[in-house]
Structures are given as structure tokens and as C-alpha cells.
Amino acid sequence: AVVSTQSTGKQINLSKLQGMLSKVYLLLYNCCLACGWSIVLYQAVLELSTAQNPTYVYERCKVALKISQTLALLEILHAAIGLVRSSPMTTFIQVQSRLVVLWLVLDPVSEVHGYSNVPMMIIAWCIAEIVRYWYYALSLVDKVPYLLTWCRYSFFTFLYPIGVSGELLTIYSILPIITATGLFSLSLPNKWNVSFNYPIFLMLYMAGYVPYLPKLYMHMLKQRSKMLGKAAADGEKKAN
């Protein structure tokens, strides 16, 4: 019985240690990403305010943008191993859409960097992610102010349509260019005996936005009502 009690005690201590380490890691991760997106926003706004030309916004902030957005892949892993209470599939869908736009659309086709929808999209991404990561970070230490909660569950109402519109416009903008250049397309004959039409792939990819986005937006509206109500009730309890 003594041995069993000692074993149980060690398991509890190990569990507490794992929980603490997980919390510290997630706190650092979220703080780093919040800072990373803040750098992207600063560089984008600075370029717009000084040059007043969208052409070089992406060039100015692309390193910080690529690092910050690509690190979001870890969120899929976090969900898959149970580090956070999120659906791995939902997280994957949300993360991959931006990565496709960033790495397969925006970065390889410099001709669209000067289009006004590009800085619009980048700035919408930045504001959404800065708020989201600070919200997650402060949630880990139970220090989320009501204003941040309100921003987290209210800004999406306009940032989400702006960001998605920017993504779709960016994809649509490159279609004539990649059709003419054959970027990422593969025609027969070739040694693999496989063909791939990148413009058609992107058109199908754009169509995939249609069934998913309204569902996600409605889910976020429900979450907004739930979370803002809970935050207001918690605030009243603390006040009393």
C-alpha cells in the first residue's frame, strides 16, 4: 500500500511537471508569435506610410511574415497531441489556407505584389493574429482583460471578410500570369507520365472556400456570444 501511494504521488508530480512545462512552452510560443506578427504589421504600415505604394509592402515584411505564418504549423501538432483543446482537422484547414496563399501564390508571383489587396490582406492577418496570440498567452495565466476578449471575438467580424477577400483576390490575380508562364504546371509527355494544371487546381481551391467559410463564420458568431457573455459575467463576479 505504501509503495502504491508513493507511485501514485510520483505520477501526480510528473503530471504536474508536464502540465507546467506545457504551459511555459505555450506561453513562450504565443508571446513569440504575437511579437512576430507585430513586427510584420510595423513593417507593412511603415512601408505604406513612407512609400505610399503597396508594391514593396510584401518585400519589406516577407521574412517576418514567412516565419510567423509558417510557425503556425506547430498549432496543428499542438492540437494533434492534445496540448491544446482544438480540432486538428479544423486547425489544419485554417493554417493551410494561408500557407498556400503565402508560399504557392504570393511569394512566387512578384507581379501581384503591387496589387492593393495584398497589403490589405497582410494587415488583416496581422491584426487578427496579434489579438489572437496575446489572448491565448494571457489566457494561460488567467489575466485576460475584457477589452482583449472583446477584440478577440469582435474583430473577426470585419477582419475575416477582409482577409478572405484578399486571399481570393490574390489567387484570382495570378491566374492569367501562371496560365501564360506555366508555373508549377506539368504537361505530358514527361518521365513521370503525370500532368498537373496549376491554374485549374487554384480555381478548384478557390471553390473550396465556398462551403467552409460561412460555416466557420457562423461558428465564430456563436462563440462570440458565448465568450463575451462569460467574460462579462466573470467581470461582475470579480467586481463584487
CSV table of N, CA and C in Angstrom, one decimal, residues 38-130:
chain,number,residue,atom,x,y,z
A,38,SER,N,3.5,41.4,-34.8
A,38,SER,CA,3.6,42.8,-34.5
A,38,SER,C,4.7,43.4,-35.4
A,39,ILE,N,5.8,42.7,-35.6
A,39,ILE,CA,6.9,43.1,-36.5
A,39,ILE,C,6.4,43.2,-37.9
A,40,VAL,N,5.7,42.2,-38.4
A,40,VAL,CA,5.1,42.2,-39.7
A,40,VAL,C,4.2,43.5,-39.9
A,41,LEU,N,3.3,43.7,-38.9
A,41,LEU,CA,2.4,44.9,-39.0
A,41,LEU,C,3.2,46.2,-39.1
A,42,TYR,N,4.2,46.3,-38.2
A,42,TYR,CA,5.0,47.5,-38.2
A,42,TYR,C,5.7,47.8,-39.5
A,43,GLN,N,6.3,46.7,-40.1
A,43,GLN,CA,7.0,46.9,-41.3
A,43,GLN,C,6.0,47.2,-42.5
A,44,ALA,N,4.9,46.6,-42.5
A,44,ALA,CA,3.9,46.8,-43.5
A,44,ALA,C,3.3,48.3,-43.5
A,45,VAL,N,3.0,48.7,-42.3
A,45,VAL,CA,2.4,50.1,-42.1
A,45,VAL,C,3.5,51.1,-42.4
A,46,LEU,N,4.7,50.8,-41.9
A,46,LEU,CA,5.8,51.8,-42.2
A,46,LEU,C,6.1,51.9,-43.7
A,47,GLU,N,6.1,50.8,-44.4
A,47,GLU,CA,6.3,50.9,-45.9
A,47,GLU,C,5.1,51.7,-46.5
A,48,LEU,N,3.9,51.4,-46.1
A,48,LEU,CA,2.8,52.1,-46.7
A,48,LEU,C,2.8,53.6,-46.4
A,49,SER,N,3.2,54.0,-45.1
A,49,SER,CA,3.2,55.4,-44.7
A,49,SER,C,4.3,56.2,-45.3
A,50,THR,N,5.4,55.5,-45.6
A,50,THR,CA,6.6,56.2,-46.2
A,50,THR,C,6.6,56.2,-47.7
A,51,ALA,N,6.4,55.1,-48.3
A,51,ALA,CA,6.4,55.0,-49.8
A,51,ALA,C,5.0,55.3,-50.4
A,52,GLN,N,3.9,55.1,-49.6
A,52,GLN,CA,2.6,55.2,-50.0
A,52,GLN,C,2.3,54.4,-51.3
A,53,ASN,N,2.9,53.3,-51.4
A,53,ASN,CA,2.8,52.4,-52.5
A,53,ASN,C,2.8,51.0,-52.1
A,54,PRO,N,1.8,50.2,-52.5
A,54,PRO,CA,1.7,48.9,-52.0
A,54,PRO,C,2.7,47.9,-52.6
A,55,THR,N,3.4,48.3,-53.6
A,55,THR,CA,4.3,47.4,-54.4
A,55,THR,C,5.3,46.8,-53.5
A,56,TYR,N,5.9,47.5,-52.5
A,56,TYR,CA,7.0,47.0,-51.8
A,56,TYR,C,6.6,46.5,-50.4
A,57,VAL,N,5.3,46.5,-50.1
A,57,VAL,CA,4.9,46.1,-48.7
A,57,VAL,C,5.3,44.7,-48.4
A,58,TYR,N,5.0,43.8,-49.4
A,58,TYR,CA,5.4,42.4,-49.2
A,58,TYR,C,6.9,42.2,-49.1
A,59,GLU,N,7.6,42.9,-50.0
A,59,GLU,CA,9.1,42.7,-49.9
A,59,GLU,C,9.6,43.2,-48.6
A,60,ARG,N,9.0,44.2,-48.0
A,60,ARG,CA,9.5,44.8,-46.8
A,60,ARG,C,9.3,43.8,-45.6
A,61,CYS,N,8.2,43.1,-45.6
A,61,CYS,CA,7.8,42.3,-44.4
A,61,CYS,C,7.9,40.8,-44.7
A,62,LYS,N,8.3,40.4,-45.8
A,62,LYS,CA,8.2,39.0,-46.2
A,62,LYS,C,8.9,38.0,-45.3
A,63,VAL,N,10.1,38.4,-44.8
A,63,VAL,CA,10.8,37.4,-43.9
A,63,VAL,C,10.1,37.2,-42.6
A,64,ALA,N,9.7,38.2,-41.9
A,64,ALA,CA,8.9,38.1,-40.7
A,64,ALA,C,7.6,37.4,-40.9
A,65,LEU,N,7.0,37.7,-42.1
A,65,LEU,CA,5.7,37.1,-42.4
A,65,LEU,C,5.8,35.6,-42.6
A,66,LYS,N,6.8,35.2,-43.4
A,66,LYS,CA,7.0,33.8,-43.7
A,66,LYS,C,7.3,33.0,-42.4
A,67,ILE,N,8.2,33.6,-41.5
A,67,ILE,CA,8.5,32.9,-40.3
A,67,ILE,C,7.3,32.8,-39.4
A,68,SER,N,6.6,33.9,-39.2
A,68,SER,CA,5.4,33.9,-38.3
A,68,SER,C,4.3,33.0,-38.8
A,69,GLN,N,4.0,33.0,-40.1
A,69,GLN,CA,2.9,32.2,-40.6
A,69,GLN,C,3.3,30.7,-40.7
A,70,THR,N,4.5,30.4,-41.0
A,70,THR,CA,4.9,29.0,-41.1
A,70,THR,C,5.0,28.4,-39.7
A,71,LEU,N,5.3,29.1,-38.7
A,71,LEU,CA,5.4,28.6,-37.4
A,71,LEU,C,4.0,28.2,-36.9
A,72,ALA,N,3.0,28.7,-37.6
A,72,ALA,CA,1.6,28.3,-37.2
A,72,ALA,C,1.4,26.8,-37.5
A,73,LEU,N,2.2,26.1,-38.3
A,73,LEU,CA,2.1,24.7,-38.5
A,73,LEU,C,2.2,23.9,-37.1
A,74,LEU,N,2.9,24.5,-36.2
A,74,LEU,CA,3.0,23.9,-34.9
A,74,LEU,C,1.7,23.8,-34.2
A,75,GLU,N,0.8,24.6,-34.5
A,75,GLU,CA,-0.6,24.6,-33.9
A,75,GLU,C,-1.3,23.3,-34.3
A,76,ILE,N,-1.0,22.8,-35.5
A,76,ILE,CA,-1.6,21.5,-35.9
A,76,ILE,C,-1.1,20.4,-34.9
A,77,LEU,N,0.2,20.4,-34.7
A,77,LEU,CA,0.8,19.5,-33.8
A,77,LEU,C,0.3,19.6,-32.4
A,78,HIS,N,0.2,20.8,-31.9
A,78,HIS,CA,-0.4,21.1,-30.6
A,78,HIS,C,-1.7,20.4,-30.4
A,79,ALA,N,-2.6,20.6,-31.4
A,79,ALA,CA,-3.9,20.0,-31.4
A,79,ALA,C,-3.9,18.5,-31.5
A,80,ALA,N,-3.0,18.0,-32.3
A,80,ALA,CA,-2.9,16.5,-32.5
A,80,ALA,C,-2.4,15.8,-31.3
A,81,ILE,N,-1.5,16.4,-30.5
A,81,ILE,CA,-1.0,15.7,-29.3
A,81,ILE,C,-1.8,16.0,-28.1
A,82,GLY,N,-2.8,16.9,-28.2
A,82,GLY,CA,-3.6,17.2,-27.0
A,82,GLY,C,-3.0,18.3,-26.2
A,83,LEU,N,-2.1,19.1,-26.7
A,83,LEU,CA,-1.5,20.2,-25.9
A,83,LEU,C,-2.5,21.3,-25.8
A,84,VAL,N,-3.4,21.5,-26.8
A,84,VAL,CA,-4.5,22.4,-26.7
A,84,VAL,C,-5.8,21.7,-27.1
A,85,ARG,N,-6.9,22.3,-26.6
A,85,ARG,CA,-8.2,21.7,-26.9
A,85,ARG,C,-8.8,22.2,-28.2
A,86,SER,N,-8.2,21.8,-29.3
A,86,SER,CA,-8.7,22.2,-30.6
A,86,SER,C,-8.7,21.0,-31.5
A,87,SER,N,-9.5,21.1,-32.5
A,87,SER,CA,-9.6,20.0,-33.5
A,87,SER,C,-8.4,20.1,-34.5
A,88,PRO,N,-7.7,19.0,-34.6
A,88,PRO,CA,-6.5,19.0,-35.5
A,88,PRO,C,-6.9,19.3,-36.9
A,89,MET,N,-8.1,18.8,-37.4
A,89,MET,CA,-8.5,19.0,-38.7
A,89,MET,C,-8.9,20.4,-39.0
A,90,THR,N,-9.7,21.0,-38.0
A,90,THR,CA,-10.1,22.4,-38.2
A,90,THR,C,-8.9,23.3,-38.2
A,91,THR,N,-7.9,23.0,-37.3
A,91,THR,CA,-6.7,23.8,-37.2
A,91,THR,C,-5.9,23.7,-38.5
A,92,PHE,N,-5.8,22.5,-39.1
A,92,PHE,CA,-5.1,22.3,-40.4
A,92,PHE,C,-5.7,23.1,-41.5
A,93,ILE,N,-7.1,23.1,-41.6
A,93,ILE,CA,-7.8,23.8,-42.6
A,93,ILE,C,-7.5,25.3,-42.5
A,94,GLN,N,-7.5,25.8,-41.3
A,94,GLN,CA,-7.3,27.3,-41.1
A,94,GLN,C,-5.8,27.6,-41.4
A,95,VAL,N,-4.9,26.8,-41.0
A,95,VAL,CA,-3.5,27.1,-41.2
A,95,VAL,C,-3.1,27.0,-42.7
A,96,GLN,N,-3.5,25.9,-43.3
A,96,GLN,CA,-3.0,25.6,-44.7
A,96,GLN,C,-3.5,26.6,-45.7
A,97,SER,N,-4.7,27.2,-45.5
A,97,SER,CA,-5.2,28.2,-46.5
A,97,SER,C,-4.2,29.4,-46.6
A,98,ARG,N,-3.7,29.9,-45.5
A,98,ARG,CA,-2.8,31.0,-45.6
A,98,ARG,C,-1.4,30.6,-46.1
A,99,LEU,N,-1.0,29.4,-45.8
A,99,LEU,CA,0.3,28.9,-46.2
A,99,LEU,C,0.3,28.7,-47.8
A,100,VAL,N,-0.9,28.2,-48.3
A,100,VAL,CA,-1.0,28.1,-49.7
A,100,VAL,C,-0.9,29.5,-50.4
A,101,VAL,N,-1.6,30.4,-49.9
A,101,VAL,CA,-1.6,31.8,-50.4
A,101,VAL,C,-0.2,32.4,-50.3
A,102,LEU,N,0.5,32.2,-49.2
A,102,LEU,CA,1.8,32.8,-49.0
A,102,LEU,C,2.9,32.1,-49.8
A,103,TRP,N,3.0,30.8,-49.7
A,103,TRP,CA,4.1,30.1,-50.4
A,103,TRP,C,3.9,29.7,-51.8
A,104,LEU,N,2.6,29.5,-52.2
A,104,LEU,CA,2.4,29.0,-53.6
A,104,LEU,C,1.7,30.0,-54.5
A,105,VAL,N,1.3,31.2,-53.9
A,105,VAL,CA,0.6,32.2,-54.7
A,105,VAL,C,1.4,33.5,-54.7
A,106,LEU,N,1.5,34.0,-53.5
A,106,LEU,CA,2.1,35.4,-53.3
A,106,LEU,C,3.6,35.4,-53.6
A,107,ASP,N,4.3,34.5,-52.9
A,107,ASP,CA,5.8,34.6,-53.0
A,107,ASP,C,6.3,34.3,-54.4
A,108,PRO,N,5.9,33.3,-55.1
A,108,PRO,CA,6.5,33.0,-56.4
A,108,PRO,C,6.0,33.9,-57.5
A,109,VAL,N,5.0,34.8,-57.3
A,109,VAL,CA,4.5,35.6,-58.4
A,109,VAL,C,4.6,37.1,-58.0
A,110,SER,N,5.8,37.7,-58.3
A,110,SER,CA,6.0,39.0,-57.8
A,110,SER,C,5.2,40.1,-58.5
A,111,GLU,N,4.6,39.7,-59.7
A,111,GLU,CA,3.8,40.7,-60.4
A,111,GLU,C,2.5,41.1,-59.6
A,112,VAL,N,2.1,40.3,-58.6
A,112,VAL,CA,0.9,40.7,-57.9
A,112,VAL,C,1.2,41.5,-56.6
A,113,HIS,N,2.5,41.6,-56.3
A,113,HIS,CA,2.9,42.3,-55.0
A,113,HIS,C,2.4,43.7,-54.9
A,114,GLY,N,2.2,44.4,-56.1
A,114,GLY,CA,1.8,45.8,-56.1
A,114,GLY,C,0.3,46.0,-56.0
A,115,TYR,N,-0.5,44.9,-56.1
A,115,TYR,CA,-1.9,45.0,-56.0
A,115,TYR,C,-2.4,45.4,-54.6
A,116,SER,N,-3.4,46.3,-54.6
A,116,SER,CA,-3.8,46.8,-53.3
A,116,SER,C,-4.4,45.8,-52.3
A,117,ASN,N,-4.9,44.6,-52.9
A,117,ASN,CA,-5.4,43.6,-52.0
A,117,ASN,C,-4.4,42.9,-51.2
A,118,VAL,N,-3.1,43.0,-51.6
A,118,VAL,CA,-2.0,42.3,-50.9
A,118,VAL,C,-1.7,42.9,-49.5
A,119,PRO,N,-1.5,44.3,-49.4
A,119,PRO,CA,-1.3,44.8,-48.1
A,119,PRO,C,-2.6,44.8,-47.3
A,120,MET,N,-3.7,44.9,-47.9
A,120,MET,CA,-5.0,44.8,-47.2
A,120,MET,C,-5.1,43.4,-46.5
A,121,MET,N,-4.7,42.4,-47.2
A,121,MET,CA,-4.7,41.0,-46.7
A,121,MET,C,-3.7,40.8,-45.6
A,122,ILE,N,-2.5,41.3,-45.8
A,122,ILE,CA,-1.4,41.2,-44.8
A,122,ILE,C,-1.8,41.9,-43.5
A,123,ILE,N,-2.3,43.1,-43.6
A,123,ILE,CA,-2.6,43.9,-42.4
A,123,ILE,C,-3.8,43.2,-41.6
A,124,ALA,N,-4.8,42.7,-42.4
A,124,ALA,CA,-5.9,42.0,-41.7
A,124,ALA,C,-5.4,40.7,-41.0
A,125,TRP,N,-4.5,40.0,-41.6
A,125,TRP,CA,-3.8,38.8,-41.0
A,125,TRP,C,-3.1,39.3,-39.7
A,126,CYS,N,-2.4,40.4,-39.8
A,126,CYS,CA,-1.6,40.8,-38.6
A,126,CYS,C,-2.4,41.1,-37.4
A,127,ILE,N,-3.4,42.0,-37.6
A,127,ILE,CA,-4.3,42.4,-36.5
A,127,ILE,C,-5.0,41.2,-35.9
A,128,ALA,N,-5.5,40.3,-36.7
A,128,ALA,CA,-6.2,39.1,-36.2
A,128,ALA,C,-5.2,38.3,-35.4
A,129,GLU,N,-4.0,38.1,-35.9
A,129,GLU,CA,-3.1,37.2,-35.2
A,129,GLU,C,-2.5,37.8,-33.9
A,130,ILE,N,-2.2,39.1,-34.0
A,130,ILE,CA,-1.7,39.8,-32.8
A,130,ILE,C,-2.7,39.6,-31.6
